CSV table of C-alpha atoms and ligand atoms in Angstrom, one decimal:
chain,number,residue,atom,x,y,z
A,1,MET,CA,17.5,29.6,-7.3
A,2,ARG,CA,16.7,26.8,-4.8
A,3,THR,CA,15.8,28.2,-1.4
A,4,SER,CA,14.6,25.0,0.4
A,5,ALA,CA,16.9,22.8,2.4
A,6,VAL,CA,14.5,19.9,2.0
A,7,TRP,CA,15.6,16.9,0.0
A,8,TYR,CA,12.2,15.5,-1.2
A,9,PRO,CA,11.4,11.8,-1.9
A,10,PHE,CA,11.1,10.5,-5.4
A,11,THR,CA,12.0,13.9,-6.7
A,12,GLN,CA,14.5,14.9,-9.3
A,13,HIS,CA,15.3,18.4,-8.0
A,14,ALA,CA,17.1,19.3,-11.3
A,15,LEU,CA,13.9,18.9,-13.2
A,16,GLU,CA,11.0,19.4,-10.9
A,17,PRO,CA,9.0,22.7,-10.6
A,18,ALA,CA,8.9,24.4,-7.2
A,19,MET,CA,7.0,22.5,-4.5
A,20,ARG,CA,3.5,23.9,-4.0
A,21,ARG,CA,2.8,24.6,-0.3
A,22,VAL,CA,-0.3,23.1,1.2
A,23,ALA,CA,-1.8,25.3,3.8
A,24,ARG,CA,-4.4,22.9,5.0
A,25,THR,CA,-6.3,19.8,4.0
A,26,GLU,CA,-10.1,19.1,4.0
A,27,GLY,CA,-12.0,16.1,2.8
A,28,ALA,CA,-10.9,15.2,-0.7
A,29,TYR,CA,-8.8,18.4,-1.1
A,30,LEU,CA,-5.4,19.9,-0.4
A,31,ILE,CA,-5.7,23.7,-0.2
A,32,ASP,CA,-2.6,25.6,-1.2
A,33,GLU,CA,-1.3,28.9,0.3
A,34,ASP,CA,-3.4,30.9,-2.2
A,35,GLY,CA,-6.5,29.1,-1.1
A,36,ALA,CA,-6.7,27.1,-4.3
A,37,PRO,CA,-8.3,23.6,-3.7
A,38,ILE,CA,-6.5,20.7,-5.3
A,39,LEU,CA,-8.4,17.4,-5.7
A,40,ASP,CA,-6.3,14.7,-4.0
A,41,ALA,CA,-7.2,11.9,-6.5
A,42,ILE,CA,-4.4,9.6,-5.2
A,43,SER,CA,-5.2,10.0,-1.5
A,44,SER,CA,-1.7,11.5,-0.8
A,45,TRP,CA,0.2,8.3,-1.7
A,46,TRP,CA,-2.7,6.1,-0.9
A,47,VAL,CA,-2.9,6.8,2.9
A,48,VAL,CA,-6.1,8.9,3.2
A,49,THR,CA,-9.2,6.6,3.2
A,50,HIS,CA,-12.3,8.5,4.5
A,51,GLY,CA,-11.0,12.0,3.5
A,52,HIS,CA,-8.4,14.4,4.9
A,53,ARG,CA,-8.8,15.3,8.6
A,54,HIS,CA,-11.8,13.1,9.4
A,55,PRO,CA,-13.3,14.9,12.4
A,56,ALA,CA,-13.5,11.8,14.7
A,57,ILE,CA,-9.9,10.8,14.0
A,58,MET,CA,-8.6,14.3,14.6
A,59,GLU,CA,-10.5,14.6,17.8
A,60,ALA,CA,-9.1,11.3,19.0
A,61,VAL,CA,-5.6,12.7,18.3
A,62,ARG,CA,-6.3,15.9,20.2
A,63,LEU,CA,-7.6,13.9,23.2
A,64,ALA,CA,-4.7,11.5,23.1
A,65,THR,CA,-2.2,14.4,23.4
A,66,GLU,CA,-3.8,15.3,26.8
A,67,THR,CA,-2.5,12.0,28.3
A,68,HIS,CA,0.3,10.6,26.2
A,69,ASP,CA,3.4,11.3,24.1
A,70,GLN,CA,5.8,8.4,23.2
A,71,VAL,CA,6.0,5.6,25.8
A,72,ILE,CA,8.7,3.0,25.7
A,73,PHE,CA,7.1,-0.2,24.4
A,74,ALA,CA,9.0,-2.8,26.3
A,75,GLU,CA,8.3,-3.4,30.0
A,76,TYR,CA,5.6,-0.7,29.6
A,77,THR,CA,2.5,-0.6,27.5
A,78,HIS,CA,-0.6,1.6,27.1
A,79,ALA,CA,-4.3,1.3,26.5
A,80,PRO,CA,-4.4,2.6,22.9
A,81,ALA,CA,-1.9,-0.1,21.7
A,82,GLU,CA,-3.7,-2.9,23.7
A,83,GLU,CA,-7.1,-1.9,22.5
A,84,LEU,CA,-6.0,-1.4,18.9
A,85,ALA,CA,-4.3,-4.8,18.9
A,86,SER,CA,-7.5,-6.6,19.9
A,87,GLY,CA,-9.6,-4.5,17.6
A,88,LEU,CA,-7.3,-5.4,14.7
A,89,ILE,CA,-7.5,-9.1,15.5
A,90,ASP,CA,-11.3,-8.9,15.6
A,91,ILE,CA,-11.5,-7.5,12.1
A,92,ALA,CA,-8.6,-9.2,10.4
A,93,PRO,CA,-8.9,-12.5,8.6
A,94,LYS,CA,-9.6,-15.2,11.2
A,95,GLY,CA,-6.6,-17.0,12.5
A,96,LEU,CA,-4.3,-14.0,13.0
A,97,ALA,CA,-3.6,-13.7,16.7
A,98,HIS,CA,-0.7,-11.2,17.4
A,99,VAL,CA,0.1,-7.7,16.4
A,100,PHE,CA,3.6,-6.2,16.1
A,101,TYR,CA,3.8,-2.4,15.7
A,102,SER,CA,6.1,-0.4,13.6
A,103,ASP,CA,6.0,2.9,11.7
A,104,SER,CA,5.6,2.5,8.0
A,105,GLY,CA,4.7,0.0,5.3
A,106,SER,CA,8.4,-0.8,4.7
A,107,THR,CA,9.0,-1.6,8.3
A,108,ALA,CA,5.8,-3.7,8.5
A,109,VAL,CA,7.2,-5.8,5.6
A,110,GLU,CA,10.8,-5.9,7.1
A,111,VAL,CA,9.2,-7.2,10.3
A,112,ALA,CA,7.2,-9.8,8.4
A,113,LEU,CA,10.4,-11.1,6.7
A,114,LYS,CA,12.2,-11.3,10.0
A,115,MET,CA,9.3,-13.2,11.6
A,116,ALA,CA,9.2,-15.7,8.8
A,117,LEU,CA,13.0,-16.4,9.0
A,118,GLY,CA,12.9,-16.3,12.8
A,119,PHE,CA,10.0,-18.9,12.8
A,120,PHE,CA,12.0,-21.5,10.9
A,121,HIS,CA,15.2,-20.7,12.7
A,122,ASN,CA,13.7,-21.1,16.1
A,123,LEU,CA,12.1,-24.4,15.1
A,124,GLY,CA,15.5,-25.7,14.2
A,125,ARG,CA,14.6,-26.1,10.5
A,126,PRO,CA,16.1,-23.0,9.0
A,127,ARG,CA,14.8,-21.9,5.6
A,128,ASN,CA,16.2,-18.9,3.8
A,129,ARG,CA,14.4,-18.4,0.5
A,130,ILE,CA,11.8,-15.7,-0.1
A,131,CYS,CA,9.5,-15.9,-3.1
A,132,VAL,CA,7.9,-12.8,-4.6
A,133,LEU,CA,5.9,-11.8,-7.6
A,134,GLU,CA,7.5,-10.0,-10.6
A,135,HIS,CA,6.6,-6.3,-10.6
A,136,GLY,CA,6.1,-6.3,-6.8
A,137,TYR,CA,6.8,-3.3,-4.6
A,138,HIS,CA,7.2,-3.6,-0.8
A,139,GLY,CA,9.1,-0.4,0.2
A,140,ASP,CA,12.4,1.3,0.0
A,141,THR,CA,14.5,-0.2,2.7
A,142,ILE,CA,17.3,-2.6,1.8
A,143,GLY,CA,15.2,-5.7,2.7
A,144,THR,CA,12.0,-4.5,0.9
A,145,MET,CA,14.0,-3.3,-2.1
A,146,SER,CA,15.5,-6.8,-2.3
A,147,ALA,CA,12.0,-8.2,-2.5
A,148,GLY,CA,10.7,-5.7,-4.9
A,149,GLU,CA,11.2,-5.4,-8.7
A,150,ARG,CA,14.7,-4.5,-9.6
A,151,GLY,CA,15.2,-1.6,-11.9
A,152,VAL,CA,16.0,2.1,-12.0
A,153,PHE,CA,14.8,2.6,-8.4
A,154,ASN,CA,17.3,0.4,-6.8
A,155,ALA,CA,20.1,-0.2,-9.4
A,156,PRO,CA,22.8,1.8,-7.4
A,157,TYR,CA,22.1,-0.4,-4.3
A,158,ALA,CA,22.0,-3.7,-6.1
A,159,PRO,CA,25.3,-4.9,-4.5
A,160,LEU,CA,23.6,-4.8,-1.1
A,161,LEU,CA,20.3,-6.5,-2.1
A,162,PHE,CA,19.7,-10.1,-1.3
A,163,ALA,CA,18.5,-12.6,-3.8
A,164,VAL,CA,14.9,-13.8,-3.9
A,165,ASP,CA,13.0,-16.2,-6.1
A,166,ARG,CA,10.8,-14.3,-8.6
A,167,LEU,CA,7.6,-15.8,-9.8
A,168,PRO,CA,6.2,-14.6,-13.2
A,169,PHE,CA,3.3,-12.2,-12.7
A,170,PRO,CA,0.0,-14.1,-13.3
A,171,GLU,CA,-1.0,-12.4,-16.5
A,172,ALA,CA,-4.5,-13.2,-17.8
A,173,GLY,CA,-4.4,-16.7,-19.4
A,174,ARG,CA,-0.9,-17.5,-18.0
A,175,GLU,CA,-1.8,-17.9,-14.3
A,176,GLN,CA,-0.8,-21.5,-14.3
A,177,ALA,CA,2.8,-20.5,-15.0
A,178,THR,CA,2.9,-18.6,-11.7
A,179,LEU,CA,1.5,-21.5,-9.8
A,180,ASP,CA,3.9,-23.9,-11.4
A,181,ALA,CA,6.9,-21.7,-10.6
A,182,PHE,CA,5.9,-21.4,-7.0
A,183,GLU,CA,5.4,-25.2,-6.7
A,184,ALA,CA,8.9,-25.7,-8.2
A,185,ALA,CA,10.5,-23.2,-5.9
A,186,CYS,CA,8.8,-24.8,-2.9
A,187,ALA,CA,10.0,-28.2,-3.9
A,188,SER,CA,13.5,-27.2,-2.7
A,189,GLY,CA,12.2,-27.2,0.9
A,190,ALA,CA,14.0,-23.9,1.4
A,191,VAL,CA,11.2,-21.4,0.9
A,192,ALA,CA,10.4,-19.6,4.1
A,193,ALA,CA,7.6,-17.5,2.7
A,194,LEU,CA,5.9,-16.0,-0.3
A,195,LEU,CA,5.6,-12.3,0.1
A,196,ILE,CA,2.8,-10.9,-2.1
A,197,GLU,CA,0.6,-7.9,-2.7
A,198,PRO,CA,-2.9,-9.5,-2.7
A,199,LEU,CA,-5.0,-9.0,-5.9
A,200,LEU,CA,-3.3,-5.8,-7.0
A,201,LEU,CA,0.3,-4.7,-7.4
A,202,GLY,CA,0.4,-1.0,-6.7
A,203,ALA,CA,3.6,0.8,-7.5
A,204,GLY,CA,4.5,-1.9,-10.0
A,205,GLY,CA,1.8,-0.5,-12.3
A,206,MET,CA,-1.6,-1.2,-10.7
A,207,LYS,CA,-1.6,-4.7,-12.1
A,208,THR,CA,-4.5,-6.9,-11.0
A,209,TYR,CA,-4.8,-10.7,-10.9
A,210,PRO,CA,-7.7,-13.0,-9.9
A,211,ALA,CA,-8.4,-14.0,-6.3
A,212,SER,CA,-8.3,-17.6,-7.3
A,213,VAL,CA,-4.6,-17.3,-8.0
A,214,LEU,CA,-4.0,-16.0,-4.5
A,215,SER,CA,-6.0,-18.8,-2.9
A,216,GLU,CA,-4.2,-21.4,-5.0
A,217,LEU,CA,-0.8,-19.9,-4.0
A,218,LYS,CA,-1.9,-20.2,-0.3
A,219,ARG,CA,-2.7,-23.9,-0.9
A,220,ILE,CA,0.7,-24.6,-2.4
A,221,ALA,CA,2.4,-22.8,0.4
A,222,GLU,CA,0.5,-24.9,3.0
A,223,ARG,CA,1.4,-28.1,1.2
A,224,HIS,CA,5.1,-27.3,1.4
A,225,GLY,CA,5.0,-25.8,4.9
A,226,SER,CA,5.9,-22.3,3.6
A,227,LEU,CA,4.4,-19.2,4.9
A,228,LEU,CA,2.3,-16.6,3.0
A,229,ILE,CA,3.0,-13.0,3.9
A,230,ALA,CA,0.2,-10.7,2.6
A,231,ASP,CA,1.5,-7.1,2.0
A,232,GLU,CA,-1.8,-5.3,2.5
A,233,VAL,CA,0.0,-1.9,3.0
A,234,MET,CA,-1.8,-0.5,-0.1
A,235,THR,CA,-4.7,-2.9,-0.5
A,236,GLY,CA,-6.0,-2.8,3.1
A,237,TRP,CA,-8.7,-0.6,4.5
A,238,GLY,CA,-11.2,-1.0,1.7
A,239,ARG,CA,-9.1,-0.1,-1.4
A,240,THR,CA,-9.9,-3.2,-3.3
A,241,GLY,CA,-13.6,-3.3,-2.2
A,242,SER,CA,-13.2,-5.4,0.9
A,243,LEU,CA,-11.6,-4.4,4.2
A,244,PHE,CA,-8.6,-6.6,3.3
A,245,ALA,CA,-8.0,-7.9,-0.2
A,246,CYS,CA,-7.2,-11.4,1.2
A,247,GLU,CA,-10.9,-11.7,2.1
A,248,GLN,CA,-11.8,-12.0,-1.6
A,249,ALA,CA,-9.6,-15.0,-1.9
A,250,GLY,CA,-11.1,-16.6,1.3
A,251,ILE,CA,-7.6,-17.0,2.8
A,252,THR,CA,-5.9,-16.1,6.0
A,253,PRO,CA,-2.2,-15.3,5.4
A,254,ASP,CA,0.3,-16.4,8.0
A,255,ILE,CA,1.5,-12.8,8.3
A,256,LEU,CA,-0.4,-9.7,7.3
A,257,CYS,CA,1.2,-6.2,6.9
A,258,THR,CA,-0.9,-3.1,7.2
A,259,SER,CA,-0.1,0.6,7.4
A,260,LYS,CA,-1.2,3.6,5.2
A,261,GLY,CA,-5.1,3.5,5.9
A,262,LEU,CA,-4.6,2.1,9.4
A,263,THR,CA,-4.9,5.6,10.9
A,264,GLY,CA,-7.2,6.8,8.1
A,265,GLY,CA,-4.2,8.7,6.8
A,266,ALA,CA,-3.8,10.9,9.9
A,267,LEU,CA,-0.5,9.6,11.4
A,268,PRO,CA,2.3,7.1,10.5
A,269,LEU,CA,1.7,3.7,12.0
A,270,ALA,CA,2.1,0.1,10.9
A,271,ALA,CA,1.2,-3.3,12.2
A,272,THR,CA,2.4,-6.8,11.3
A,273,LEU,CA,-0.1,-9.4,12.3
A,274,SER,CA,0.9,-13.1,12.8
A,275,THR,CA,-0.6,-16.4,13.6
A,276,ALA,CA,-0.2,-17.9,17.1
A,277,GLU,CA,2.1,-20.5,15.7
A,278,ILE,CA,4.7,-17.9,14.5
A,279,PHE,CA,4.5,-16.1,17.9
A,280,GLU,CA,4.9,-19.3,19.8
A,281,ALA,CA,8.0,-20.3,17.8
A,282,HIS,CA,9.6,-17.2,19.5
A,283,LEU,CA,8.4,-18.2,23.0
A,284,SER,CA,11.2,-19.9,24.9
A,285,SER,CA,13.3,-19.8,28.1
A,286,ASP,CA,16.2,-19.5,25.6
A,287,ARG,CA,16.5,-15.7,25.2
A,288,ARG,CA,18.2,-16.1,21.9
A,289,LYS,CA,14.7,-16.9,20.4
A,290,THR,CA,13.4,-13.4,21.2
A,291,PHE,CA,12.0,-11.5,18.3
A,292,PHE,CA,14.8,-8.9,18.1
A,293,HIS,CA,13.2,-5.9,16.4
A,294,SER,CA,12.1,-2.5,17.5
A,295,SER,CA,12.1,1.2,16.6
A,296,SER,CA,12.0,4.1,19.0
A,297,TYR,CA,8.5,5.2,18.1
A,298,THR,CA,7.0,1.7,18.1
A,299,ALA,CA,3.3,1.8,18.9
A,300,ASN,CA,3.2,5.6,19.3
A,301,PRO,CA,0.1,6.2,21.6
A,302,ILE,CA,-1.2,9.1,19.6
A,303,ALA,CA,-1.0,7.2,16.3
A,304,CYS,CA,-2.6,4.2,18.0
A,305,ALA,CA,-5.4,6.4,19.2
A,306,ALA,CA,-5.9,7.7,15.6
A,307,ALA,CA,-6.1,4.0,14.5
A,308,LEU,CA,-8.6,3.2,17.2
A,309,ALA,CA,-10.8,6.1,16.1
A,310,ASN,CA,-10.5,4.8,12.5
A,311,LEU,CA,-11.8,1.4,13.7
A,312,THR,CA,-14.8,3.2,15.3
A,313,VAL,CA,-15.4,5.1,12.0
A,314,TRP,CA,-15.5,1.7,10.2
A,315,LYS,CA,-18.0,0.4,12.8
A,316,GLU,CA,-20.2,3.4,13.1
A,317,GLU,CA,-20.2,5.0,9.7
A,318,PRO,CA,-21.5,3.6,6.4
A,319,VAL,CA,-17.9,3.1,5.1
A,320,ARG,CA,-18.6,-0.1,3.3
A,321,GLU,CA,-21.6,1.6,1.5
A,322,ARG,CA,-19.3,4.5,0.5
A,323,ILE,CA,-16.7,2.1,-0.8
A,324,ASP,CA,-19.4,0.1,-2.8
A,325,ALA,CA,-20.7,3.4,-4.3
A,326,LEU,CA,-17.3,4.6,-5.2
A,327,SER,CA,-16.3,1.2,-6.7
A,328,GLU,CA,-19.4,1.3,-8.9
A,329,ARG,CA,-18.7,4.8,-10.1
A,330,GLN,CA,-15.1,3.8,-10.8
A,331,ARG,CA,-16.4,0.7,-12.7
A,332,ARG,CA,-18.7,2.9,-14.9
A,333,HIS,CA,-16.1,5.5,-15.7
A,334,ALA,CA,-13.4,2.9,-16.5
A,335,ALA,CA,-15.9,0.9,-18.7
A,336,HIS,CA,-16.4,4.1,-20.7
A,337,TYR,CA,-12.7,3.8,-21.8
A,338,ALA,CA,-12.6,0.0,-22.3
A,339,GLU,CA,-12.7,0.2,-26.1
A,340,ASP,CA,-10.9,3.6,-26.4
A,341,ARG,CA,-7.8,3.2,-28.6
A,342,ARG,CA,-5.9,5.8,-26.8
A,343,PHE,CA,-5.7,3.5,-23.8
A,344,SER,CA,-4.9,-0.2,-23.1
A,345,ASP,CA,-5.6,-2.4,-20.2
A,346,VAL,CA,-8.4,-0.3,-18.7
A,347,ARG,CA,-9.0,-1.9,-15.2
A,348,GLN,CA,-10.8,-1.3,-12.0
A,349,LEU,CA,-10.7,-3.1,-8.7
A,350,GLY,CA,-12.8,-1.8,-5.9
A,351,THR,CA,-12.1,1.9,-5.4
A,352,ILE,CA,-9.1,1.9,-7.8
A,353,ALA,CA,-9.3,2.6,-11.6
A,354,ALA,CA,-6.2,2.5,-13.9
A,355,LEU,CA,-5.5,2.8,-17.6
A,356,ASP,CA,-2.3,2.6,-19.6
A,357,LEU,CA,-1.9,5.5,-22.0
A,358,LYS,CA,-0.6,4.1,-25.3
A,359,VAL,CA,2.8,5.7,-26.0
A,360,PRO,CA,5.8,4.6,-28.0
A,361,GLU,CA,7.8,4.0,-24.8
A,362,GLY,CA,6.1,3.0,-21.5
A,363,GLY,CA,7.6,2.2,-18.1
A,364,TYR,CA,8.1,4.3,-15.0
A,365,LEU,CA,10.4,6.7,-16.7
A,366,ALA,CA,8.2,7.1,-19.7
A,367,GLU,CA,8.8,10.7,-20.8
A,368,VAL,CA,5.1,11.3,-21.0
A,369,GLY,CA,4.8,11.0,-17.2
A,370,PRO,CA,6.1,14.4,-16.2
A,371,ARG,CA,4.1,16.1,-18.9
A,372,LEU,CA,0.9,14.5,-17.7
A,373,ARG,CA,1.8,15.4,-14.1
A,374,ALA,CA,2.3,19.1,-15.1
A,375,PHE,CA,-1.0,19.1,-17.0
A,376,PHE,CA,-2.9,17.7,-14.0
A,377,ARG,CA,-1.2,20.1,-11.7
A,378,GLU,CA,-2.4,23.0,-13.8
A,379,ARG,CA,-5.9,21.6,-13.5
A,380,ARG,CA,-5.6,21.5,-9.7
A,381,LEU,CA,-5.7,17.7,-9.7
A,382,LEU,CA,-3.2,15.6,-7.7
A,383,ILE,CA,-2.7,12.7,-10.1
A,384,ARG,CA,0.7,11.2,-10.3
A,385,PRO,CA,0.9,8.6,-13.2
A,386,LEU,CA,3.3,5.7,-12.8
A,387,GLY,CA,5.0,6.5,-16.1
A,388,ASN,CA,2.2,6.0,-18.7
A,389,VAL,CA,0.0,4.2,-16.2
A,390,ILE,CA,-2.7,6.7,-15.1
A,391,TYR,CA,-4.7,5.8,-12.0
A,392,LEU,CA,-7.2,7.2,-9.6
A,393,MET,CA,-7.3,6.1,-6.0
A,394,PRO,CA,-9.3,8.9,-4.3
A,395,PRO,CA,-10.5,9.1,-0.7
A,396,TYR,CA,-13.9,7.5,-0.1
A,397,CYS,CA,-15.6,10.9,0.3
A,398,VAL,CA,-15.0,11.9,-3.3
A,399,THR,CA,-18.1,12.9,-5.2
A,400,GLU,CA,-19.3,11.8,-8.6
A,401,ALA,CA,-18.8,15.3,-9.9
A,402,GLU,CA,-15.2,15.3,-8.7
A,403,LEU,CA,-14.5,11.9,-10.2
A,404,THR,CA,-16.0,13.1,-13.5
A,405,GLN,CA,-13.7,16.1,-13.4
A,406,ALA,CA,-10.7,13.8,-12.9
A,407,PHE,CA,-11.6,11.4,-15.7
A,408,GLY,CA,-12.4,14.5,-17.9
A,409,ALA,CA,-8.9,15.7,-17.4
A,410,ILE,CA,-7.4,12.3,-18.2
A,411,ASP,CA,-9.5,12.2,-21.4
A,412,GLU,CA,-8.3,15.7,-22.4
A,413,ALA,CA,-4.7,15.0,-21.6
A,414,ALA,CA,-4.9,11.8,-23.7
A,415,SER,CA,-6.3,13.8,-26.6
A,416,LEU,CA,-3.6,16.5,-26.3
A,417,ILE,CA,-0.9,13.8,-26.2
A,418,ALA,CA,-2.3,12.0,-29.3
A,419,ALA,CA,-2.4,15.4,-31.1
A,420,GLY,CA,1.2,16.1,-30.1
A,421,ARG,CA,0.0,19.2,-28.2
A,422,LEU,CA,1.2,18.1,-24.7
U,1,LIG,N1,4.1,-2.2,0.5
U,1,LIG,C1,3.3,-1.7,-0.5
U,1,LIG,C2,2.4,-2.7,-1.2
U,1,LIG,C3,3.2,-0.4,-0.8
U,1,LIG,O1,2.4,0.1,-1.7
U,1,LIG,C4,4.1,0.5,-0.1
U,1,LIG,C5,4.1,1.9,-0.4
U,1,LIG,O2,3.5,2.4,-1.3
U,1,LIG,C6,4.9,0.0,0.9
U,1,LIG,C7,4.9,-1.4,1.1
U,1,LIG,C8,5.9,0.9,1.7
U,1,LIG,O3,5.2,1.7,2.5
U,1,LIG,P1,5.9,3.0,3.1
U,1,LIG,O4,6.0,3.9,2.0
U,1,LIG,O5,4.9,3.4,4.2
U,1,LIG,O6,7.2,2.5,3.7
């Protein structure tokens, strides 16, 4: 009998086992109520970068609670938000000048879409088309679902979703088709922005594409006066090997969305960074040109303090060295399976490794997914395949032994599935 009143996200309550309670977290582990450590090989939905409860970030949170709780963020401001904004501008791709705060990846993207449309509207040259990549994921609000791949996740809400122009995913050898489709869409003169996950599409199946495609898309956007919105909600904070994935393409997007690793995974916070041009299009003695967006907990001071501490961790600790070392380990482990016939499309980008388990029917609802999840759960590994796509995106403190354990379990699960024993 169900005893919990909680309605959990992405959870089919009729089928799922009881939730396992986490008593505390530490480094790369969740520790359950019986004291059993569970290796968090997906960084708790990709938010935890350095490791759970990084001491400097938790200390900053404790200190911030001595002076602040929520502070209204219009007419009034506070040091953590101001310092964080300038810190973010310092480390973001050059050319981004303003920071708008919100609370989640989805809201960071919603804000970006509104900035893009507001920009053209305020200039008196309205544009209303948004281009996106096939297989993209940008969140679960109505706006971000509209921009994301359509399917089982959003079918009931389809009547409310707005239309976008979808570009084919730049599959290896077919990159030109993506560029051509974007060029053709832009020719209409109606494209406000291309919204894109740089280098790696996360929830859409950990699909990677070359940096050269991203830089070419940016050039096309510039030629047509369209904006490029980089959704770095997942890729930011070192996941793909560089602080932001856009760096690898040598581009500065017009708008950059960040969340997840912004606080190192300690507290919810998001930021949408824009160029001066976009900000200035909203500057006017005409109050109708105001950027009309807010949420009650915008720029929460304690979350901003956590993010500021995260910036200090990046400056003072060898984070980049840890990322390089983890990326190299992921590369070696993935390479081991490159020719393995149980898998296809074995890939690695920075700290992320992914492989597709060959099954008769793939996709997010592949029936192998829950069986794999149950197997990993039993092994005390938090690994949540996206259907038949198995991936590891651990915190940067994960050790070689822990990574070997995770790959070992994937190997064993694949063998059991192949033998019809799982
Ligand atoms: N954008 C990308 C690329 C994401 O991967 C996600 C979440 O996984 C989001 C947006 C939505 O973020 P949130 O779940 O914090 O709303």
